[in-house]
Short mmCIF file of C-alpha atoms in Angstrom, two decimals:
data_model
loop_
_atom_site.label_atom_id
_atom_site.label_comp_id
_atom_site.label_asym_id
_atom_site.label_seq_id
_atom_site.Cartn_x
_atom_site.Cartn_y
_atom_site.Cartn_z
CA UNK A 1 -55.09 17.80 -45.69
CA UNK A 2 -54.39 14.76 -48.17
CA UNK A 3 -52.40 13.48 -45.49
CA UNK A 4 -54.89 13.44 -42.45
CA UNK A 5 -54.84 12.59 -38.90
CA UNK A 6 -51.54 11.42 -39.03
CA UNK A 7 -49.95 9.90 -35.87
CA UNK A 8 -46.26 9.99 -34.91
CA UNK A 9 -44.67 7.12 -34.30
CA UNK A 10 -42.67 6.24 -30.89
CA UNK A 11 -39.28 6.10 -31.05
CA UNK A 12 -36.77 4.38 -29.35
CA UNK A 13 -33.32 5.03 -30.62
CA UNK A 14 -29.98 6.28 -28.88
CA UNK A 15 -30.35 9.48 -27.05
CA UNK A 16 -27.30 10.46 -28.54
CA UNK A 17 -28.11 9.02 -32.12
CA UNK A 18 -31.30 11.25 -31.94
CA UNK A 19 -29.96 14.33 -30.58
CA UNK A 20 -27.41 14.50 -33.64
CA UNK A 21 -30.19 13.72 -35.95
CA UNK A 22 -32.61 16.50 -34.39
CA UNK A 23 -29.54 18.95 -34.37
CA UNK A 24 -29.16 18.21 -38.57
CA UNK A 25 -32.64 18.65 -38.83
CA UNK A 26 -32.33 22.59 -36.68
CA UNK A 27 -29.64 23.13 -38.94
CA UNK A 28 -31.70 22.67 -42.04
CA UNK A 29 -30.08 19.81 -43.56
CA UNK A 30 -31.60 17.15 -45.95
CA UNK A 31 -32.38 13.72 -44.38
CA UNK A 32 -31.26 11.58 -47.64
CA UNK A 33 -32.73 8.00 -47.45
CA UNK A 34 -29.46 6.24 -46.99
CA UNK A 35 -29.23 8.57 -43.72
CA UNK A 36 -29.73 7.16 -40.15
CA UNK A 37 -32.90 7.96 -38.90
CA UNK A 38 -35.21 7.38 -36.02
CA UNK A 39 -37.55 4.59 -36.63
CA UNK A 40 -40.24 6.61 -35.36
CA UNK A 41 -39.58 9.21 -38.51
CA UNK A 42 -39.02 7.02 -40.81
CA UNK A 43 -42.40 5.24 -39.74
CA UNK A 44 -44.25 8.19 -39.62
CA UNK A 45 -43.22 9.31 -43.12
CA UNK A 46 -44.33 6.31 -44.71
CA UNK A 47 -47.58 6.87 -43.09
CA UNK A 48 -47.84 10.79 -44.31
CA UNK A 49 -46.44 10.35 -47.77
CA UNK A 50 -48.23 7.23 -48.71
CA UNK A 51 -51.25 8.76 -47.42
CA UNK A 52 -50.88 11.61 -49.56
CA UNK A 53 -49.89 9.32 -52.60
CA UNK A 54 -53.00 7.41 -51.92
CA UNK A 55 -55.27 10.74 -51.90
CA UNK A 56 -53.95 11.64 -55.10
CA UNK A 57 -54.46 8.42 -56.49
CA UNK A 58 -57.87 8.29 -55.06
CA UNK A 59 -58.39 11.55 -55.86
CA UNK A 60 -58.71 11.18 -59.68
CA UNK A 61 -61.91 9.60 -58.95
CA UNK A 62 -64.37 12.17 -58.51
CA UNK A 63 -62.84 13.78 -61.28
CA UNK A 64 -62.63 11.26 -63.67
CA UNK A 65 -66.41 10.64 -63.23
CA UNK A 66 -66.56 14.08 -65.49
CA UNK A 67 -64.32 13.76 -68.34
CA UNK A 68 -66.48 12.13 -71.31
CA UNK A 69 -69.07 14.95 -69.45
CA UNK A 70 -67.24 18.06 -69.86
CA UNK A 71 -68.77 20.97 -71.64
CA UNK A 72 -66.53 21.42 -74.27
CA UNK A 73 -63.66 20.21 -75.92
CA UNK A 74 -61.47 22.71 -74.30
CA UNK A 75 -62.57 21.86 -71.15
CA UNK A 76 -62.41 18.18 -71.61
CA UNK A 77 -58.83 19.04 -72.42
CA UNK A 78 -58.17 20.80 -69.35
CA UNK A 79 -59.38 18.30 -67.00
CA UNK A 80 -57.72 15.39 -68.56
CA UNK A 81 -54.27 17.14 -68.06
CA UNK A 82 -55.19 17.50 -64.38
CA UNK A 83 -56.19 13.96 -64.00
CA UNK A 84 -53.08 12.86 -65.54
CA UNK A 85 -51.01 15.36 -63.44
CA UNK A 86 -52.90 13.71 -60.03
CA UNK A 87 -51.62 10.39 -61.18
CA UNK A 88 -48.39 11.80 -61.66
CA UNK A 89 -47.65 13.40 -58.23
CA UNK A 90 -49.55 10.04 -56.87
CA UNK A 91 -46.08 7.94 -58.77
CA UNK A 92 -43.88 10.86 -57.38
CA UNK A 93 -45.00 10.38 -53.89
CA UNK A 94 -45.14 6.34 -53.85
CA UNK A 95 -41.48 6.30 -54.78
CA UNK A 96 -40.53 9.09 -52.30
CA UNK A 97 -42.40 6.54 -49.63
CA UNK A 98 -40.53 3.82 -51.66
CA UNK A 99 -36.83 5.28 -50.51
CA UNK A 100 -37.83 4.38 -47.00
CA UNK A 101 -37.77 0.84 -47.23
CA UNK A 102 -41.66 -0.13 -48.11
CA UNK A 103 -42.45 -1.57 -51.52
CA UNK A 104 -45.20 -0.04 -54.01
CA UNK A 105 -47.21 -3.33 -54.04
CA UNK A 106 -47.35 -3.15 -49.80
CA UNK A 107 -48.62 0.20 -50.01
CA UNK A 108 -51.24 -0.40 -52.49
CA UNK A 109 -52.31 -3.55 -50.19
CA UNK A 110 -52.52 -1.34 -47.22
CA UNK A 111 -55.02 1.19 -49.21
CA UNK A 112 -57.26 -2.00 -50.40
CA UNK A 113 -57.12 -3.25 -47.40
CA UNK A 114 -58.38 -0.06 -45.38
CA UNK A 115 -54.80 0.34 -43.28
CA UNK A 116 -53.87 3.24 -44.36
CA UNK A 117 -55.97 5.98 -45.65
CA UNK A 118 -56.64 9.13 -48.14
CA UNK A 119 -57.87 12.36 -47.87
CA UNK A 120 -61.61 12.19 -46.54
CA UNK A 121 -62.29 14.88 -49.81
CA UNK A 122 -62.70 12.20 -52.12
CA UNK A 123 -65.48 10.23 -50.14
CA UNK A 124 -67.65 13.36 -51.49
CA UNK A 125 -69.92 13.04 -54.79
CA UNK A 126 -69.04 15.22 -57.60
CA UNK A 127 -72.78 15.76 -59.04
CA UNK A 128 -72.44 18.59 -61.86
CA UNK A 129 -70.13 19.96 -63.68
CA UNK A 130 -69.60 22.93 -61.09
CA UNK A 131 -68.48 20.77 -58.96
CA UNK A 132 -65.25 19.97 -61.29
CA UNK A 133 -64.77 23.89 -60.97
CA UNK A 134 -65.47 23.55 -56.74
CA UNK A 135 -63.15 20.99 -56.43
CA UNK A 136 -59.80 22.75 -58.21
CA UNK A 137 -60.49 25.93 -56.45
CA UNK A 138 -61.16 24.82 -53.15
CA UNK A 139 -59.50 21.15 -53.30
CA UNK A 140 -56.51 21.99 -54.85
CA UNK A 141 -56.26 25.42 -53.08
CA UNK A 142 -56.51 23.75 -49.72
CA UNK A 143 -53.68 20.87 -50.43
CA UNK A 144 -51.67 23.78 -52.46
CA UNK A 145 -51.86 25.29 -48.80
CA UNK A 146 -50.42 21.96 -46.99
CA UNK A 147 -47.79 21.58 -50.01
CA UNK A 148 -46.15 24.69 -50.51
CA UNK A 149 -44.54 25.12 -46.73
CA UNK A 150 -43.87 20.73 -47.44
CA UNK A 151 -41.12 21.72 -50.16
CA UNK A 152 -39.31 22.71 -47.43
CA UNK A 153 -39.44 19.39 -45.03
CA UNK A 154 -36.78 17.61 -43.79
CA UNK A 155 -37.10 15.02 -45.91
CA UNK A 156 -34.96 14.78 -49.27
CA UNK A 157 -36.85 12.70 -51.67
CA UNK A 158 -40.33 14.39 -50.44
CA UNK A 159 -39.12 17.87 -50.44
CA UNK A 160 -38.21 16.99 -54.31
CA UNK A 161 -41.42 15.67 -54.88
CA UNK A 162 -43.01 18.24 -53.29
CA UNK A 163 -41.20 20.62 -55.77
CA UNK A 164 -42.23 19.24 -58.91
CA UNK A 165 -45.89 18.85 -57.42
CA UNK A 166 -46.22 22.18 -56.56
CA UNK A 167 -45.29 23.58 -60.30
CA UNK A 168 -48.01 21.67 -61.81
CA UNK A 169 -50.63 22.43 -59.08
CA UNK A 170 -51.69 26.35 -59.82
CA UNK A 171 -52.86 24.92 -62.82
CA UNK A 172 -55.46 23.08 -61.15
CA UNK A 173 -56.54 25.58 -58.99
CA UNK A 174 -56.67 28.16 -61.50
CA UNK A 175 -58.80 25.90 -64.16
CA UNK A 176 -61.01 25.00 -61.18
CA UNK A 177 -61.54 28.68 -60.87
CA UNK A 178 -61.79 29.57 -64.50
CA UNK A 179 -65.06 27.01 -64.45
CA UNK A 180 -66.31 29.15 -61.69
CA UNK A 181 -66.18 32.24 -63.61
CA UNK A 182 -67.38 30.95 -66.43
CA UNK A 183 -70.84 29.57 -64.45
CA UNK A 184 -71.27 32.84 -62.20
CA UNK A 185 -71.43 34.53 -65.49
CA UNK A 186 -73.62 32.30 -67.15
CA UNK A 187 -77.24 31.62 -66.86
CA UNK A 188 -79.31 32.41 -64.26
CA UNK A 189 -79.46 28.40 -63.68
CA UNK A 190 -75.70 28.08 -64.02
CA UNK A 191 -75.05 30.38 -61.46
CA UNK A 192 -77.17 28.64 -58.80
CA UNK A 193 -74.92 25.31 -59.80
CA UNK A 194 -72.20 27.08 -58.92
CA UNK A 195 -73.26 28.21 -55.84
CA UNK A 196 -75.12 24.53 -55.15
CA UNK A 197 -71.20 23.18 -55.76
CA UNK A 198 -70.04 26.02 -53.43
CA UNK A 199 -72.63 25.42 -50.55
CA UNK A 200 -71.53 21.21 -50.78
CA UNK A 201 -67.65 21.32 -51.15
CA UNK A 202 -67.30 24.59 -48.24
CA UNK A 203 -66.66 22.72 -45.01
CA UNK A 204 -65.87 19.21 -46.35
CA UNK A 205 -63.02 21.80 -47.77
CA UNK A 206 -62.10 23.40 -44.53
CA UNK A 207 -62.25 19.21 -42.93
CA UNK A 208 -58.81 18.37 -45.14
CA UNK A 209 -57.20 20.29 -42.82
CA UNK A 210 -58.59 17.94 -39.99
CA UNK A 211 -59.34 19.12 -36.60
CA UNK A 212 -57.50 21.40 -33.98
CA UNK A 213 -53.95 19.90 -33.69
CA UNK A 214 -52.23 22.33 -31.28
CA UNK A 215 -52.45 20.20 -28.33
CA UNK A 216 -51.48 17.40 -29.91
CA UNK A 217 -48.46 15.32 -29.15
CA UNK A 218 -48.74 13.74 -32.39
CA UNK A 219 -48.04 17.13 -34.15
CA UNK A 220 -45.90 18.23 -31.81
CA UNK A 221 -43.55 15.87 -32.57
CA UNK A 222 -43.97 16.15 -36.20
CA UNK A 223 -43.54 19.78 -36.05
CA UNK A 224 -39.82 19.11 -34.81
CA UNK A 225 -39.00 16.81 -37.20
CA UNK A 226 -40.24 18.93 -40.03
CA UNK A 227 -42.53 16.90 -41.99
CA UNK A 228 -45.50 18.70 -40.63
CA UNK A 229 -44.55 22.80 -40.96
CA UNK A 230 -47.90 24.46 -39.92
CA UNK A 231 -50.18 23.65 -37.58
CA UNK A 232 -53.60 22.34 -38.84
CA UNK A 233 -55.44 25.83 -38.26
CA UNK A 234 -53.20 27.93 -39.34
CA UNK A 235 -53.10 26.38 -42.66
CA UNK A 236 -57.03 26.70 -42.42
CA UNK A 237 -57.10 29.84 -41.57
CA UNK A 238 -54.64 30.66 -44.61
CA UNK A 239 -57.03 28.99 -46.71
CA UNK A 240 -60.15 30.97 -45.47
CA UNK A 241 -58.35 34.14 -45.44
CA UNK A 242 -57.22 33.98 -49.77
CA UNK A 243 -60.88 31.73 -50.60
CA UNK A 244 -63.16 34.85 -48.94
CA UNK A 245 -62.15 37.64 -50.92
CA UNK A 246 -62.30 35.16 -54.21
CA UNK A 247 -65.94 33.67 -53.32
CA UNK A 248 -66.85 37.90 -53.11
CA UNK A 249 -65.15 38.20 -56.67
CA UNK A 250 -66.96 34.86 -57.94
CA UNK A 251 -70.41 36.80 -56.29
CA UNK A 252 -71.14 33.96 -54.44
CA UNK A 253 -71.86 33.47 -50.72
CA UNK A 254 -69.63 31.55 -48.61
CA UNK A 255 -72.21 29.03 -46.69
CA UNK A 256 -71.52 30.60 -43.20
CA UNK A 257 -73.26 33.24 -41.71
CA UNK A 258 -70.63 33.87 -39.38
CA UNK A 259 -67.96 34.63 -41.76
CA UNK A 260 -66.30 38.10 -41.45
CA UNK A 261 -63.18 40.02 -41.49
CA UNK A 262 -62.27 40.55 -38.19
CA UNK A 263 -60.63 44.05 -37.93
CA UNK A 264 -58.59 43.78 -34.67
CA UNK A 265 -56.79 40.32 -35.98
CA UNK A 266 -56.95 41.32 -39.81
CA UNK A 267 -58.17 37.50 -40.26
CA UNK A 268 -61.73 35.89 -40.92
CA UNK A 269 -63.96 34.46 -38.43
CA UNK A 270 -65.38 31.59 -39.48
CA UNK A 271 -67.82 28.32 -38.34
CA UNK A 272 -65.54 25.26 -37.83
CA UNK A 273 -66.92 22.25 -39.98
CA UNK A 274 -69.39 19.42 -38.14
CA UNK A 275 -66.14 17.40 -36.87
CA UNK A 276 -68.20 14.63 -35.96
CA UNK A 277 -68.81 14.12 -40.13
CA UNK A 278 -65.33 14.25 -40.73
CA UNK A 279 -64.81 10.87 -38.09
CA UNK A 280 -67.75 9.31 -39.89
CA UNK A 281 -66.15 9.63 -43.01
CA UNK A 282 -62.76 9.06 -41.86
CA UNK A 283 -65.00 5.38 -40.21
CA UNK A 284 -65.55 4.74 -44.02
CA UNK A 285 -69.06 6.01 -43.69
CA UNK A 286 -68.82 8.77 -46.42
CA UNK A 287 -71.12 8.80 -49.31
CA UNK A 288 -68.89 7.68 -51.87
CA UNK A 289 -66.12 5.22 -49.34
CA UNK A 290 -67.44 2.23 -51.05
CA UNK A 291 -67.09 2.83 -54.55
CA UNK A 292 -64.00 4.56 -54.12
CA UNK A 293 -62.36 1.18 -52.93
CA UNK A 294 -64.25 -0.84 -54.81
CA UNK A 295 -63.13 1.58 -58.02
CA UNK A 296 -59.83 1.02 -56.86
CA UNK A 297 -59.51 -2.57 -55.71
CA UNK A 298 -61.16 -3.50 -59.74
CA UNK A 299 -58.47 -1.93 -60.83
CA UNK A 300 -55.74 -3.25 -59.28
CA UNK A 301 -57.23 -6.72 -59.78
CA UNK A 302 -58.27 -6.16 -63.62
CA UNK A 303 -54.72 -4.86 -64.23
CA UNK A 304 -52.90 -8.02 -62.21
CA UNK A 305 -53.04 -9.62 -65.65
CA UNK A 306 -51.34 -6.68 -67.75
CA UNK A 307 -48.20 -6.70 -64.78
CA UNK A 308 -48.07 -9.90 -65.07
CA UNK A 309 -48.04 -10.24 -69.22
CA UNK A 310 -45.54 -7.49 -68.94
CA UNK A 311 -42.92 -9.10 -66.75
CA UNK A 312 -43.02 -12.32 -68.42
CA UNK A 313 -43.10 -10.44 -71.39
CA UNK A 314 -39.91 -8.43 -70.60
CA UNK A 315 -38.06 -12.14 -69.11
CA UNK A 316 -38.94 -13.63 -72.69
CA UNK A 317 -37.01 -10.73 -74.24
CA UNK A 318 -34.39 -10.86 -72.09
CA UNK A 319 -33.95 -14.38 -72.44
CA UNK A 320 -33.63 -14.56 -76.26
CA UNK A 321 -31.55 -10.95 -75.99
CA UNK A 322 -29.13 -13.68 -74.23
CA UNK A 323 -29.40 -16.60 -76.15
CA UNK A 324 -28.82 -15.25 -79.13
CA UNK A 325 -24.90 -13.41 -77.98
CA UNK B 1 -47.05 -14.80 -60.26
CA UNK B 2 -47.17 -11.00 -59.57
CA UNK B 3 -43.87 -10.27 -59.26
CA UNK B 4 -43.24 -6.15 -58.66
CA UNK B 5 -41.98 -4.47 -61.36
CA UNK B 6 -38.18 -3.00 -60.65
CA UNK B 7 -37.30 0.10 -60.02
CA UNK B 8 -35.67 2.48 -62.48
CA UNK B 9 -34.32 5.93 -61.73
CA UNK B 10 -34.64 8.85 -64.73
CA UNK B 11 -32.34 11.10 -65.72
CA UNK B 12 -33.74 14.23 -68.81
CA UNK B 13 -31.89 16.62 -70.55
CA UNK B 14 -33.00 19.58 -71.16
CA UNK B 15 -33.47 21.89 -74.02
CA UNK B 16 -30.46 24.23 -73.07
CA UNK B 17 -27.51 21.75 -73.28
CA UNK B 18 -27.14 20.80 -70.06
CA UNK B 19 -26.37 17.56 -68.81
CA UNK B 20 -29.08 14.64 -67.74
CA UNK B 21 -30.27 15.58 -64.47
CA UNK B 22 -31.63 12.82 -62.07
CA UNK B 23 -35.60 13.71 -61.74
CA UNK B 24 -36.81 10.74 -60.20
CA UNK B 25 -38.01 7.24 -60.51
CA UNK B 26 -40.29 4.63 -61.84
CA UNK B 27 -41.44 1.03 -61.71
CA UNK B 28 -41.20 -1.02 -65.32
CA UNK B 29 -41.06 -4.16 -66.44
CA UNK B 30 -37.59 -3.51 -68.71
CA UNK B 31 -35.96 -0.28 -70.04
CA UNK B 32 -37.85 0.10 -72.88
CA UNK B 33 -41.18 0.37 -70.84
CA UNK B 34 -38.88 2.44 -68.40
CA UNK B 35 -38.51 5.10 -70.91
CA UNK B 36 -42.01 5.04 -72.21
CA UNK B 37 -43.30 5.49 -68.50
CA UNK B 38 -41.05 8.23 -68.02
CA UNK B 39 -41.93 10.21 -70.64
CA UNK B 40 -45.39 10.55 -69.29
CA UNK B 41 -44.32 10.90 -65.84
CA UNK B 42 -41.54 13.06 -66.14
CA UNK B 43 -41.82 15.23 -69.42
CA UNK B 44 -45.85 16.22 -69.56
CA UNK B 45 -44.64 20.24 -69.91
CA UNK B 46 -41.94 19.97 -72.12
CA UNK B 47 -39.34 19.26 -69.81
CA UNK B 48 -36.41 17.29 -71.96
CA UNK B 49 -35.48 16.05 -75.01
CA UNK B 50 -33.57 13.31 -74.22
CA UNK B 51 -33.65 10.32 -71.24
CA UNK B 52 -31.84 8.28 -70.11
CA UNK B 53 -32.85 5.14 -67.09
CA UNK B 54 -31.05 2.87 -65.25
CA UNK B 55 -32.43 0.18 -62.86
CA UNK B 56 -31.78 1.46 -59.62
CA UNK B 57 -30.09 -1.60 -58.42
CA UNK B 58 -27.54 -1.20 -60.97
CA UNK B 59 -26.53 2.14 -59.01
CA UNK B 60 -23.83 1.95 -56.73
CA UNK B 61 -23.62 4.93 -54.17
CA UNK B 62 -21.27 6.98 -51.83
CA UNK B 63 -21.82 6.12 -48.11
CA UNK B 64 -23.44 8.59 -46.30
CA UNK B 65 -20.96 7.48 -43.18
CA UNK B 66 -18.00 8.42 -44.98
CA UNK B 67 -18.83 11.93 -45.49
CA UNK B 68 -16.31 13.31 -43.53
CA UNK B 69 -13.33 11.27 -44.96
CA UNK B 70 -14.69 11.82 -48.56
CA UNK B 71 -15.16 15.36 -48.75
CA UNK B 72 -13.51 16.95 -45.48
CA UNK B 73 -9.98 16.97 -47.40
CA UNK B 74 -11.83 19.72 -49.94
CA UNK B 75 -12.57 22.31 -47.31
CA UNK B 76 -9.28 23.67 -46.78
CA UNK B 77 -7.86 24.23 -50.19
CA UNK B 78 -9.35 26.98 -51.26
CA UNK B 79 -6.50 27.81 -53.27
CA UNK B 80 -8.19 25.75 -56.03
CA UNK B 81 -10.57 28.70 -56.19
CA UNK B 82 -9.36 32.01 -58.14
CA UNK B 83 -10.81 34.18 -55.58
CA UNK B 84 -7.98 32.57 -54.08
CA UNK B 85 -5.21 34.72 -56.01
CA UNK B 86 -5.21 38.27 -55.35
CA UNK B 87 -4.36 40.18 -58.95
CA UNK B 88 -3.64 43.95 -58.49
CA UNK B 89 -5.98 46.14 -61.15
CA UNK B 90 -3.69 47.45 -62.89
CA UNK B 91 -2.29 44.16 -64.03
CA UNK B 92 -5.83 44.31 -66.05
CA UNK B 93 -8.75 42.05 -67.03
CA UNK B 94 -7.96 38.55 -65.74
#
């Protein structure tokens, strides 16, 4: 998912303290960021949601790389409105991760410097113009998976954000879709890009999930706290189970010769991904890892002049705004 | 220098007459910046026509410890509520 791999934290807090805490969280109550919390959750959470701000940030990337490209105005339209939406849940999610006590500058030091992570998706080269239709049906349908049941977490300010992310994201999904139909009913030649965009982004797709977490401790833990709802395959499962029927729709073939409805669970059966690629990506050894953080680390350092102009800027203001009552 | 920019919290108001409603927040250098930020953050589907931010250290909030003391004394006077008042139905529309 954007938010991959994601460890809990140990805690070590008041038996008492935490059994009142877990029995607000059974009940369904908000944790609000002024709350007492176990320093294990709150740890964790800063982890998960700046993570997922990070892949979102990140995630404009691939994207980006298309928009002078697009086809037609129209489209250029389209996927400029996404891009800016991606940069707007990124801002949502920092200052959800903000409310529990790290600053926006830390986080965006612990991307550039490779401590915390984003979604291995966007270590993947976006190399035709299917591939902008690829990645919002099968990108954006796979996190819409992960974010719908995340409106409901325990969390206040990430529920929220959650909320207002999930509004704007069936746009994305549906224009990534819309470019889909639009190249399996084009040319000959069009149609094979689509497929070409279909046969790349399949099980990189099915990855975001990340690998089999119902042994794990980890999610276990997570699970009870409610900032992790699903387990890792059932979400994938989901996924396969709504993308199959569409790929039929799209007429294109699924890369997996093993895919079928299986009548006895009502489910798909499917080939899990090569999980040994997903570790080599997560290891930074993607194809794109390196000029994703190098895209990002110019920018933050090209733009250190503009926050700077505009603080000074604003103290200058100030200043005379004073001097002059 | 690279000082972080503060934090500001946004309140929109909708089309419909209601009041500002708390959305979310933002880093800017002042509130002029503040409300230019928001609008792109905060209003990209036509969500207000009016905003309003305050830096967020200029908020001063409820504690979450005194919850009980603050709001407990509400719970038992329902008789602020008309379902309270029983009115027979041939007294009429009330």
């Amino acid at each position: 998912m954007y938010a991959q791999m994601i460890k809990s934290e140990a805690t070590e807090d008041d038996p008492e303290k935490l059994a009142a805490f877990q029995a607000r969280i059974d009940a369904g109550e908000k944790i609000e960021p002024k709350d007492w919390m176990p320093e294990g959750y709150r740890k964790t959470l800063i982890r998960q949601i700046g993570q997922h701000a990070h892949s979102e940030i990140v995630g404009q990337l691939p994207e980006g790389n298309w928009i002078t490209r697009a086809p037609t105005l129209e489209r250029k339209a389209n996927l400029l409105a996404k891009v800016q939406d991606e940069a707007g849940h990124g801002l949502y999610l920092y200052c959800a991760a903000e409310t529990l006590g790290v600053s926006r500058d830390d986080l965006t030091e612990q991307l550039l410097s490779g401590r915390m992570k984003y979604s291995s998706i966007f270590n993947y080269p976006t190399l035709t113009w299917a591939d902008m239709g690829a990645v919002g049906w099968l990108v954006d349908g796979a996190a819409i998976m992960n974010q719908v049941p995340l409106q409901r977490t325990s969390y206040g300010p990430y529920a929220r954000a959650m909320v207002r992310i999930c509004k704007e994201e069936s746009f994305h999904q549906r224009q990534g879709f819309h470019i889909m139909m639009a190249m399996v009913n084009g040319t000959p030649e069009q149609k094979r890009m689509a497929q070409d965009a279909l046969n790349r982004f399949w099980y990189p797709a099915l990855m975001m999930f990340g690998p089999s977490d119902k042994d794990s401790v980890h999610s276990a833990q997570s699970m009870k706290w409610r900032i992790k709802m699903n387990t890792n395959d059932e979400l994938r499962q989901k996924f396969v189970d709504e993308t199959a029927p569409q790929a039929a729709y799209l007429g294109l073939t699924i890369p997996d010769e093993a895919l079928t409805l299986n009548e006895d669970t009502g489910h798909y059966d499917f080939t899990q991904p090569d999980w040994s690629e997903f570790h080599d990506v997560l290891a930074d050894n993607g194809p794109c890892n390196v000029e994703r953080m190098s895209a990002r680390q110019k920018a933050w350092d090209d733009g250190a002049w503009v926050r700077d102009a505009m603080v000074a800027h604003a103290e200058k203001k100030r200043a005379r705004k004073v001097a002059a009552e | 220098m690279s000082k972080e920019w503060p934090l500001w919290e946004v309140f929109i108001r909708g089309a419909h007459g209601m009041s500002h409603r708390h959305v979310g927040s933002l880093h800017a250098a002042n509130a002029e910046h503040a409300i230019r930020n928001a609008r792109d953050v905060y209003t990209r589907r036509n969500e207000g026509v009016s905003i309003w931010v305050v830096e967020a250290a200029h908020i001063a909030a409820s504690n979450p410890s005194e919850k009980g003391p603050l709001y407990d004394p509400a719970r038992d006077k329902v008789y602020r509520h008309p379902t309270f008042y029983d009115v027979p139905d041939d007294a009429g529309n009330m």
